[in-house]
Coordinates of C-alpha atoms in Angstrom, one line a residue:
Chain A
M14 CA 37.3 5.2 24.9
V15 CA 34.0 7.1 25.7
E16 CA 31.5 5.5 27.3
K17 CA 28.6 4.7 24.9
I18 CA 25.7 6.2 25.9
I19 CA 22.7 5.0 23.9
S20 CA 24.8 1.7 22.5
K21 CA 25.8 0.3 25.2
F22 CA 21.9 -0.9 24.9
F23 CA 21.7 -2.8 22.3
D24 CA 23.6 -5.8 23.5
I25 CA 22.0 -6.3 26.2
R26 CA 18.9 -8.7 25.8
D27 CA 15.2 -6.7 26.3
S28 CA 17.0 -3.8 26.5
H29 CA 13.4 -2.0 25.5
T30 CA 11.7 -3.5 28.7
I31 CA 10.7 -1.6 31.6
E32 CA 13.0 -3.5 34.3
V33 CA 15.8 -4.3 32.0
Y34 CA 16.1 -0.6 31.5
E35 CA 15.5 0.0 35.7
Q36 CA 18.2 -2.4 36.3
H37 CA 20.5 0.0 33.9
G38 CA 19.7 3.0 36.4
G39 CA 16.4 4.5 34.3
Y40 CA 13.4 6.2 35.2
Q41 CA 15.7 7.5 38.2
T42 CA 16.2 10.9 36.1
I43 CA 13.2 12.1 35.5
Q44 CA 11.8 11.1 39.6
K45 CA 14.8 13.4 40.5
V46 CA 14.0 16.0 38.0
L47 CA 10.3 16.1 39.1
K48 CA 11.1 16.6 42.3
K49 CA 14.1 18.7 42.4
M50 CA 14.0 20.8 39.6
K51 CA 11.9 23.8 38.1
P52 CA 11.5 23.3 34.4
Q53 CA 13.7 26.4 33.5
D54 CA 16.3 24.7 34.9
V55 CA 16.0 21.7 32.6
V56 CA 16.3 24.3 29.8
D57 CA 19.3 26.1 31.0
E58 CA 21.0 22.1 31.7
V59 CA 19.9 21.0 28.3
T60 CA 21.7 24.2 26.8
K61 CA 24.5 24.5 28.7
S62 CA 25.0 20.4 27.0
N63 CA 25.5 21.8 24.2
L64 CA 22.5 19.1 22.5
R65 CA 22.2 20.0 19.1
G66 CA 19.1 18.7 17.1
L67 CA 20.6 15.4 15.5
G68 CA 17.7 15.0 13.2
G69 CA 20.2 16.8 10.7
A70 CA 19.4 20.8 11.1
G71 CA 21.2 20.9 14.2
F72 CA 19.6 23.9 15.9
P73 CA 20.6 24.1 19.7
A74 CA 18.0 21.5 20.9
G75 CA 18.1 24.2 24.8
R76 CA 17.7 27.5 22.2
K77 CA 14.5 25.7 21.0
W78 CA 13.4 24.6 24.1
S79 CA 13.8 28.3 25.4
F80 CA 11.1 29.6 22.4
I81 CA 8.2 28.2 23.7
P82 CA 6.4 31.8 25.1
K83 CA 6.1 31.7 28.5
D84 CA 2.4 34.0 28.8
N85 CA 0.9 31.7 26.4
P86 CA -1.9 30.2 28.3
K87 CA -2.8 27.8 25.0
P88 CA -1.8 23.0 25.8
K89 CA 1.5 23.0 24.2
Y90 CA 2.6 20.2 23.0
L91 CA 6.0 17.9 22.5
V92 CA 6.3 16.1 19.3
V93 CA 8.8 13.4 18.0
N94 CA 10.0 12.9 15.3
A95 CA 10.0 9.5 14.3
D96 CA 9.6 9.8 10.7
E97 CA 13.9 8.6 10.0
S98 CA 13.4 8.4 6.2
E99 CA 16.5 10.6 4.9
P100 CA 18.7 7.6 2.8
G101 CA 21.4 6.2 4.5
T102 CA 19.7 7.0 7.8
F103 CA 18.5 3.9 10.3
K104 CA 19.8 5.2 13.7
D105 CA 16.2 6.0 15.5
R106 CA 15.1 3.1 14.2
Y107 CA 17.9 1.2 16.9
V108 CA 17.0 3.6 19.5
M109 CA 13.0 2.8 19.3
D110 CA 13.9 -1.1 19.3
H111 CA 16.5 -0.7 22.3
Y112 CA 16.3 2.1 23.5
T113 CA 12.6 2.4 23.9
H114 CA 12.5 3.5 27.7
G115 CA 15.1 6.2 27.3
L116 CA 13.3 7.9 24.5
L117 CA 10.1 7.8 26.7
E118 CA 11.7 9.1 29.7
G119 CA 13.8 11.7 27.9
M120 CA 10.0 13.1 26.5
M121 CA 8.9 12.9 30.0
I122 CA 11.9 15.1 31.1
A123 CA 11.5 17.4 28.0
G124 CA 8.0 17.8 28.5
Y125 CA 8.0 19.0 31.8
A126 CA 11.0 21.3 30.5
I127 CA 8.3 23.2 28.4
G128 CA 5.4 22.8 29.7
A129 CA 3.8 19.6 27.8
N130 CA 1.0 17.4 28.8
L131 CA 0.8 15.1 25.8
A132 CA 3.2 14.1 23.6
F133 CA 3.2 12.3 20.3
I134 CA 5.4 10.2 18.4
Y135 CA 5.4 10.4 14.4
I136 CA 6.6 7.2 13.2
R137 CA 6.9 6.8 9.4
G138 CA 4.3 3.9 8.7
E139 CA 6.8 1.6 7.4
Y140 CA 8.4 1.1 10.9
V141 CA 5.3 -1.1 11.8
R142 CA 7.1 -2.9 14.3
Q143 CA 9.1 0.0 16.1
A144 CA 5.3 1.6 16.4
E145 CA 4.1 -1.7 18.0
R146 CA 6.7 -1.8 20.8
L147 CA 6.4 2.0 21.6
L148 CA 2.7 1.1 22.1
E149 CA 3.4 -2.1 24.1
Q150 CA 6.2 -0.1 26.2
I151 CA 3.9 2.9 26.5
E152 CA 1.1 1.1 27.9
A153 CA 3.1 -0.7 30.5
A154 CA 4.7 3.0 31.0
R155 CA 0.8 4.0 31.8
N156 CA -0.3 0.7 34.2
S157 CA 3.3 1.7 36.2
G158 CA 2.1 4.9 36.8
Y159 CA 5.0 6.7 34.9
L160 CA 2.6 7.9 32.4
G161 CA -1.1 9.2 32.7
K162 CA -2.3 11.8 35.6
G163 CA 0.5 12.9 38.1
I164 CA 3.2 11.0 37.3
F165 CA 5.9 9.5 39.6
G166 CA 3.1 11.0 42.1
S167 CA 4.5 14.2 40.6
K168 CA 1.5 17.0 40.1
F169 CA 2.9 16.5 36.3
D170 CA 0.4 14.5 34.0
F171 CA 1.8 13.5 31.0
D172 CA 0.7 11.3 28.1
I173 CA 2.1 9.6 24.7
V174 CA 0.2 8.6 21.8
V175 CA 2.0 6.9 18.8
H176 CA 1.1 8.7 15.0
R177 CA 2.1 6.4 12.2
G178 CA 3.0 8.3 8.6
A179 CA 2.3 7.2 5.5
G180 CA 5.1 6.9 3.3
A181 CA 6.1 10.5 2.7
Y182 CA 9.6 11.4 3.1
I183 CA 8.6 15.3 3.6
C184 CA 6.3 14.4 6.4
G185 CA 10.4 14.9 8.4
E186 CA 10.1 18.4 7.8
E187 CA 9.0 19.7 10.9
T188 CA 5.9 21.7 9.7
A189 CA 4.8 18.9 6.7
L190 CA 5.0 16.4 10.4
L191 CA 2.5 18.4 11.9
E192 CA 0.6 19.2 9.1
S193 CA 0.4 15.9 8.4
L194 CA -0.6 15.1 12.5
E195 CA -3.9 17.2 12.6
G196 CA -5.1 14.8 9.5
K197 CA -3.8 17.0 6.5
K198 CA -1.1 16.1 3.4
G199 CA 2.0 17.2 4.2
W200 CA 2.6 20.4 2.7
P201 CA 5.5 22.2 4.6
R202 CA 4.0 25.5 6.2
M203 CA 5.6 28.9 5.7
K204 CA 7.6 30.0 8.8
P205 CA 6.8 32.0 11.1
P206 CA 5.5 31.6 13.0
F207 CA 7.2 28.7 13.9
P208 CA 6.2 26.1 15.4
A209 CA 7.1 26.9 18.9
V210 CA 4.9 30.0 18.7
E211 CA 2.1 28.3 17.0
G212 CA 2.6 24.0 15.9
A213 CA 0.2 21.7 16.2
F214 CA -3.9 22.3 16.3
G215 CA -2.4 26.0 16.5
C216 CA -0.8 25.5 19.8
P217 CA 3.5 26.0 21.4
T218 CA 5.0 23.0 20.0
I219 CA 8.1 21.8 19.8
V220 CA 9.3 19.2 17.5
N221 CA 12.9 17.0 18.1
N222 CA 13.9 14.1 16.9
V223 CA 13.9 10.6 18.8
E224 CA 18.2 10.8 19.0
T225 CA 17.8 14.3 20.3
I226 CA 15.5 13.3 22.9
A227 CA 17.1 9.8 23.7
Y228 CA 20.1 11.7 25.1
V229 CA 18.2 14.1 27.3
P230 CA 18.0 11.6 30.4
T231 CA 21.7 10.9 30.5
I232 CA 22.7 14.6 30.3
M233 CA 20.2 15.6 33.2
E234 CA 21.9 12.5 35.3
R235 CA 25.5 13.3 34.1
G236 CA 25.5 17.0 33.9
G237 CA 25.2 19.6 30.6
E238 CA 29.0 20.2 30.9
W239 CA 29.7 16.7 31.2
F240 CA 28.1 15.9 27.7
A241 CA 29.3 19.9 25.9
G242 CA 32.7 17.8 27.2
I243 CA 32.5 15.0 25.2
G244 CA 31.4 16.8 21.6
S245 CA 33.9 18.8 20.3
E246 CA 33.1 23.1 20.4
Q247 CA 29.2 23.6 20.3
N248 CA 28.6 19.9 19.1
G249 CA 28.5 18.8 22.6
G250 CA 28.4 14.6 23.2
M251 CA 27.5 11.9 20.8
R252 CA 25.8 10.5 17.9
L253 CA 25.0 7.5 16.6
F254 CA 27.3 7.6 13.5
G255 CA 25.2 4.7 10.7
V256 CA 27.8 3.6 7.6
S257 CA 26.8 2.0 4.4
G258 CA 27.3 1.3 1.1
H259 CA 30.9 -0.4 0.4
V260 CA 32.5 -0.9 3.9
E261 CA 33.1 -4.2 5.6
K262 CA 31.1 -3.8 8.9
P263 CA 28.2 -1.5 7.8
G264 CA 26.6 -0.5 10.9
L265 CA 25.6 2.3 13.7
Y266 CA 28.4 3.4 15.1
E267 CA 28.2 5.7 18.7
L268 CA 31.0 8.2 18.9
P269 CA 32.0 11.3 20.1
L270 CA 30.8 14.5 17.7
G271 CA 34.4 15.2 15.9
T272 CA 35.2 12.1 15.2
P273 CA 37.2 11.9 11.4
L274 CA 35.3 11.3 9.0
R275 CA 38.5 8.7 8.3
E276 CA 38.3 6.9 11.3
I277 CA 34.6 5.8 11.4
I278 CA 35.2 4.6 7.7
Y279 CA 38.4 2.4 8.0
E280 CA 38.8 1.9 11.8
H281 CA 34.7 1.8 12.9
A282 CA 33.8 0.3 9.7
G283 CA 36.6 -1.8 8.5
G284 CA 37.3 -0.2 5.8
I285 CA 36.5 -0.6 2.4
R286 CA 35.2 -3.7 1.1
N287 CA 36.8 -6.2 -0.9
G288 CA 40.0 -4.5 -0.9
K289 CA 39.2 -2.1 -3.1
K290 CA 40.0 1.8 -2.7
L291 CA 37.4 4.4 -1.6
K292 CA 36.4 6.8 -4.5
A293 CA 33.4 9.1 -3.0
V294 CA 31.4 9.7 0.6
V295 CA 28.1 11.1 1.4
P296 CA 28.3 12.5 4.9
G297 CA 25.3 12.9 6.3
G298 CA 22.7 11.2 4.5
S299 CA 21.4 11.4 0.7
S300 CA 21.1 15.3 0.9
S301 CA 24.3 16.6 2.1
P302 CA 26.7 16.9 -0.4
I303 CA 29.2 14.7 -1.4
L304 CA 32.9 14.7 -0.5
T305 CA 35.7 12.7 -2.7
Q306 CA 38.5 10.9 -1.4
D307 CA 40.2 13.1 -0.4
E308 CA 38.0 14.9 2.0
I309 CA 37.6 12.5 5.0
D310 CA 40.0 13.4 7.3
V311 CA 37.1 16.4 8.2
K312 CA 35.8 16.3 12.4
M313 CA 32.3 14.7 11.9
D314 CA 30.5 18.0 13.6
Y315 CA 28.3 20.4 12.2
E316 CA 30.5 23.2 11.6
S317 CA 33.9 21.5 10.4
L318 CA 31.7 19.8 7.8
A319 CA 30.1 23.3 7.0
A320 CA 33.5 24.7 6.4
I321 CA 33.7 22.4 3.7
G322 CA 31.3 22.9 1.8
S323 CA 29.0 19.8 3.2
M324 CA 26.6 18.7 6.2
L325 CA 26.9 16.1 8.8
G326 CA 22.8 16.7 8.4
S327 CA 21.6 12.7 9.9
A328 CA 24.8 11.7 10.3
G329 CA 24.3 8.9 7.7
V330 CA 27.5 7.8 6.0
I331 CA 27.8 6.3 2.3
V332 CA 30.6 4.9 1.4
M333 CA 31.3 4.6 -2.7
D334 CA 34.4 2.2 -3.6
D335 CA 36.2 3.5 -7.0
D336 CA 34.2 0.7 -8.9
T337 CA 30.7 3.2 -8.1
D338 CA 29.2 4.8 -11.7
I339 CA 28.7 8.3 -10.0
V340 CA 26.2 9.1 -12.4
R341 CA 24.5 6.1 -11.4
A342 CA 23.7 6.9 -8.1
L343 CA 23.2 10.5 -8.3
H344 CA 20.3 9.6 -11.0
V345 CA 18.9 7.4 -8.5
V346 CA 19.5 10.4 -5.9
M347 CA 17.5 12.5 -7.9
R348 CA 15.0 9.4 -8.9
F349 CA 14.2 10.1 -4.6
Y350 CA 14.0 13.6 -4.4
H351 CA 11.4 13.6 -7.5
H352 CA 9.0 11.2 -6.1
E353 CA 9.3 12.4 -2.5
S354 CA 8.7 16.4 -3.8
C355 CA 5.5 17.6 -2.5
G356 CA 4.8 19.6 -5.4
Q357 CA 4.0 23.1 -3.7
C358 CA 7.0 24.9 -4.7
T359 CA 7.3 24.6 -8.7
P360 CA 11.6 24.9 -8.4
C361 CA 11.4 21.8 -6.5
R362 CA 8.1 20.1 -8.3
E363 CA 9.7 20.6 -11.4
G364 CA 13.5 20.9 -11.5
T365 CA 14.0 17.2 -9.6
G366 CA 12.3 15.8 -11.8
W367 CA 14.3 17.8 -15.0
A368 CA 17.5 16.4 -13.2
E369 CA 16.6 13.1 -13.2
N370 CA 15.1 13.2 -16.8
I371 CA 18.2 14.0 -17.7
I372 CA 20.4 12.0 -15.6
Q373 CA 18.7 9.3 -17.3
R374 CA 19.4 10.9 -20.6
I375 CA 22.7 10.6 -20.1
L376 CA 22.2 6.9 -18.7
N377 CA 20.5 6.3 -22.3
D378 CA 23.8 7.1 -23.8
E379 CA 21.9 10.6 -25.3
G380 CA 23.6 13.3 -23.4
E381 CA 25.1 16.1 -24.3
T382 CA 27.9 18.3 -22.9
S383 CA 25.6 21.0 -21.7
D384 CA 23.6 18.7 -20.0
L385 CA 26.4 19.1 -16.8
D386 CA 26.0 22.8 -16.6
N387 CA 22.1 23.0 -17.1
L388 CA 22.3 20.3 -14.0
V389 CA 23.9 23.2 -11.9
R390 CA 21.8 25.9 -13.5
I391 CA 18.5 23.9 -12.3
A392 CA 20.4 23.1 -8.8
E393 CA 21.0 26.9 -8.2
N394 CA 17.6 27.6 -9.5
I395 CA 15.9 25.4 -6.9
M396 CA 18.3 26.5 -4.0
G397 CA 16.6 29.1 -1.8
N398 CA 13.2 29.3 -4.0
T399 CA 11.4 26.7 -2.3
I400 CA 9.2 26.8 1.3
C401 CA 11.0 24.1 3.0
P402 CA 14.5 22.7 3.1
L403 CA 13.9 19.8 0.6
G404 CA 14.1 21.8 -2.5
D405 CA 18.3 22.4 -1.2
A406 CA 18.4 18.7 -0.3
A407 CA 18.1 17.8 -3.7
A408 CA 19.6 20.6 -5.2
L409 CA 23.1 20.0 -3.0
P410 CA 23.6 16.7 -4.0
L411 CA 23.0 18.2 -7.5
R412 CA 25.4 20.8 -7.9
S413 CA 28.2 18.7 -5.5
Y414 CA 28.0 15.0 -7.7
V415 CA 27.9 16.8 -11.2
T416 CA 31.0 19.6 -10.0
K417 CA 32.9 17.1 -8.0
F418 CA 33.3 14.1 -10.1
R419 CA 32.8 16.3 -13.9
G420 CA 35.2 13.9 -15.6
D421 CA 33.0 11.7 -14.5
F422 CA 30.2 13.4 -15.9
E423 CA 31.6 14.1 -18.8
A424 CA 33.4 10.5 -19.7
R425 CA 29.5 9.4 -20.0
V426 CA 28.3 11.5 -22.0
S427 CA 31.4 11.7 -24.4
K428 CA 31.0 7.5 -24.5
G429 CA 27.1 7.4 -25.5
R430 CA 27.9 10.2 -28.1
K431 CA 30.8 8.1 -29.6
E432 CA 27.9 4.6 -29.4
A433 CA 25.6 7.0 -30.8
A434 CA 28.0 8.0 -33.8
Chain B
M23 CA -23.6 3.1 2.3
S24 CA -22.4 -0.6 2.0
V25 CA -19.1 -0.7 3.8
A26 CA -18.8 -0.4 7.7
F27 CA -16.7 -1.3 10.6
S28 CA -16.8 -4.3 12.4
K29 CA -18.1 -3.7 15.9
R30 CA -14.7 -4.1 17.1
A31 CA -13.3 -2.0 14.5
L32 CA -16.0 0.8 15.4
Q33 CA -14.4 0.7 18.9
K34 CA -11.1 0.9 18.2
C35 CA -11.4 4.0 15.8
E36 CA -13.7 5.8 18.8
Q37 CA -10.0 5.4 20.9
I38 CA -8.1 6.3 18.2
I39 CA -10.3 9.8 17.7
E40 CA -10.7 10.4 21.2
Q41 CA -6.5 10.4 22.1
Y42 CA -6.3 14.0 19.6
P43 CA -7.2 17.4 20.4
Q44 CA -9.6 17.1 17.2
K45 CA -11.2 14.6 15.2
Q46 CA -9.4 15.3 11.9
A47 CA -5.8 14.8 13.3
A48 CA -7.2 10.7 13.4
M49 CA -7.0 11.0 9.7
L50 CA -3.6 8.9 9.2
P51 CA -4.5 6.4 12.0
V52 CA -8.1 6.2 11.7
L53 CA -6.6 4.8 7.3
H54 CA -4.7 2.6 8.7
L55 CA -7.4 0.7 10.5
A56 CA -9.7 0.4 7.2
E57 CA -6.5 -0.6 5.4
K58 CA -6.2 -3.5 7.4
E59 CA -10.3 -3.7 7.7
F60 CA -11.2 -3.8 4.0
G61 CA -7.7 -4.3 2.0
H62 CA -7.9 -1.0 0.6
I63 CA -9.1 2.2 0.2
S64 CA -11.6 2.9 -2.6
L65 CA -14.0 5.8 -2.9
E66 CA -16.5 4.3 -1.1
V67 CA -13.9 3.3 2.2
E68 CA -13.2 7.2 1.8
Q69 CA -16.7 8.2 2.3
Y70 CA -17.0 6.4 5.1
V71 CA -13.6 8.1 6.9
A72 CA -15.4 11.0 6.2
G73 CA -18.4 10.7 7.6
L74 CA -16.6 9.0 11.1
L75 CA -14.2 11.7 11.5
E76 CA -17.6 14.8 10.2
V77 CA -14.8 16.0 7.6
P78 CA -15.6 16.4 3.5
P79 CA -15.2 13.7 1.9
V80 CA -12.6 15.6 -0.4
K81 CA -10.4 16.1 2.5
V82 CA -9.9 12.3 2.4
H83 CA -9.5 11.9 -0.5
E84 CA -6.4 14.2 -0.7
V85 CA -4.4 12.6 2.2
V86 CA -5.8 8.3 0.2
T87 CA -3.9 10.1 -2.5
F88 CA -0.9 12.1 -1.3
Y89 CA 0.5 9.5 0.5
T90 CA 1.9 5.7 -0.7
L91 CA 0.7 3.5 2.4
F92 CA -3.6 3.7 1.6
P93 CA -3.6 1.4 -1.4
R94 CA -6.8 1.8 -3.4
E95 CA -6.6 -1.1 -5.1
R96 CA -6.6 -4.9 -3.7
R97 CA -3.2 -5.9 -2.9
G98 CA -1.7 -9.6 -2.7
K99 CA -1.5 -11.5 0.4
Y100 CA 2.3 -11.0 0.5
H101 CA 3.4 -7.6 -0.5
F102 CA 7.2 -8.0 -1.4
Q103 CA 8.6 -4.4 -1.3
V104 CA 12.0 -3.9 -2.3
C105 CA 14.1 -1.2 -1.6
R106 CA 15.4 1.0 -4.1
G107 CA 17.5 3.7 -1.7
L108 CA 21.0 4.9 -2.4
S109 CA 22.7 2.2 -0.4
C110 CA 20.9 -0.8 -1.6
D111 CA 21.4 0.2 -5.1
L112 CA 25.1 0.5 -4.8
L113 CA 24.9 -2.9 -3.0
G114 CA 23.1 -4.4 -6.1
C115 CA 20.1 -4.3 -5.3
N116 CA 18.6 -4.2 -9.1
N117 CA 19.6 -7.9 -9.1
I118 CA 17.6 -8.8 -6.3
M119 CA 14.6 -6.9 -8.0
R120 CA 14.8 -9.2 -11.2
H121 CA 15.0 -12.1 -9.4
L122 CA 11.7 -11.8 -7.6
K123 CA 10.0 -10.5 -10.7
K124 CA 11.2 -13.5 -12.7
K125 CA 10.6 -15.7 -9.3
L126 CA 7.0 -14.4 -8.6
R127 CA 6.1 -13.7 -12.1
V128 CA 5.3 -10.7 -11.4
K129 CA 6.0 -7.0 -12.6
V130 CA 6.9 -4.0 -10.5
G131 CA 3.4 -2.3 -9.8
G132 CA 1.7 -5.5 -10.1
T133 CA -0.1 -8.7 -8.3
S134 CA -0.3 -11.9 -9.4
K135 CA -3.8 -13.1 -11.1
N136 CA -3.9 -15.3 -7.9
R137 CA -3.9 -12.0 -5.5
R138 CA -0.8 -13.8 -3.8
Y139 CA 1.1 -11.8 -4.8
T140 CA 1.8 -8.0 -5.4
L141 CA 5.7 -6.5 -5.9
S142 CA 6.9 -2.5 -5.4
E143 CA 10.0 -0.7 -5.5
V144 CA 10.4 1.4 -2.7
E145 CA 12.1 4.5 -1.4
C146 CA 14.6 4.0 1.1
L147 CA 12.9 2.1 4.5
G148 CA 15.8 3.2 7.1
A149 CA 17.9 -0.5 7.4
C150 CA 20.9 0.7 4.8
E151 CA 23.4 -1.2 7.5
T152 CA 21.6 -4.5 5.6
S153 CA 21.2 -3.4 2.2
P154 CA 20.2 -4.8 0.3
M155 CA 16.8 -5.4 2.1
M156 CA 13.1 -4.9 1.2
Q157 CA 9.7 -5.0 3.4
L158 CA 7.8 -8.4 3.5
N159 CA 4.3 -7.2 4.2
D160 CA 5.3 -6.0 8.0
D161 CA 9.0 -7.2 8.4
Y162 CA 12.2 -6.4 7.2
Y163 CA 14.6 -8.7 5.5
G164 CA 18.0 -7.8 4.9
K165 CA 20.9 -8.7 3.4
L166 CA 19.5 -10.2 1.5
T167 CA 21.1 -12.7 -1.9
T168 CA 19.1 -14.9 -4.9
S169 CA 19.2 -17.2 -2.4
A170 CA 17.8 -15.8 0.4
V171 CA 15.1 -14.9 -1.1
D172 CA 14.7 -18.4 -2.5
K173 CA 14.7 -19.3 1.2
I174 CA 12.0 -16.6 2.2
V175 CA 9.6 -16.9 -0.4
K176 CA 10.1 -20.7 0.0
G177 CA 8.8 -20.0 3.6
L178 CA 5.6 -18.6 2.7
K179 CA 1.9 -20.6 3.5

């Protein structure tokens, strides 16, 4: 059994306070980094660790940091993406609740590495209690000299602003997030320029997910090689797998990347509820293509899931038992994307609505056999035709539910036709 | 202009603005503050916030109408937001919603006449391990059953 990194703090009383965090070795690493390391050394160590972007895209974190231009005189910013809204995902909430100072220490190290003196935590508006906790603990860190001018007696200035979102899923997309941070509606930007060159307020900016940053202190303490050795190839370390839906023990499980999905569902989450059988699994938040019961021996890392046409995404595993109405489940998913499409690109704005309406029609017993091909066609016309990945995030489940569970959809359509006749 | 922040809120507003490299960046936090102060964001409030941030009122309107957390009408004292995300749907959130509608005698999206309750249906709130769940004002309540809901409603002042 690999030792837990973040989740070991979940069961410690008052683990969110400075005192308890320091009793468990907290804030030692940042001091060592500030004293003994150059920013580039930190970037190199994180690159070595194979830490991936754990918000969902999986981009190597060290490489992202290395894109900050060296000769740009503008201020640099670090932005932590805490706009956790991908259905099936709840890990960042736990990190902020229980590993509060771990996140702050990770931000200090990341800020030092990229040369940022100011950082923002963009937290979803509904996480009121987590925002309060962050504000209170940031204040405590400031009072201890851990934030502000010359942190820990060094020459490095660093401070953190907590910025609450206001209920828009799209703001989890990093350029929409930056627009929102600047006080605008959350419309994604065209790339390039990438945020590392022109991000917040026109300045070089790194946007990282909460969980990604939370692993940084341990990586710097134990070394990049150690972290890389835990996961699978190109997927360093562990991550927080969230399991929800029809399982006996829904919850958050911190396991090495590459842990088989079957083990997560049956060993850690206790298997399917009420002795039922498995029908389908969404492996990485609602945007990831659905898997059938025959596909769960896949290793949960970015490359293994891509190889079978799905994705690890946010590692939010949603389990469906064999009584699940797949047509209804897809309706719930498409209603979500239609509701959350920002409306900037026509294929996404219109396509998600058409899909929702067609599935609703099928549920109302008014479906046609041709609807199924139309749903797939809508998905394929959204894919790749939008500014940001929300379009793909809607199209991927749409196509995969209809293709992999075509029998369920056909049965529903013909049942509806019989009832209408 | 008839709406204005209290002295304390105005002070808070200035502190918020100071945190950012640009004034307009304070838009979301100042609107959150305004919602606390005024209960909802009316057109008058939008104009007032525009003045504070030195932007045209349309920039504020654009933001208020884009996001879901800035109510444009007064809500009840207790705002029930039932999650309808995929995990909650799998575990029967529609039963919870049906029960709440009957219990509070409010339609989805509606507010009771005495302004005690507002009932909303919302997208995933990020607490799927506790499905079915809801947010009641600032707090999350998970593993809901109809009897758990009854207890929560009974406990309200």
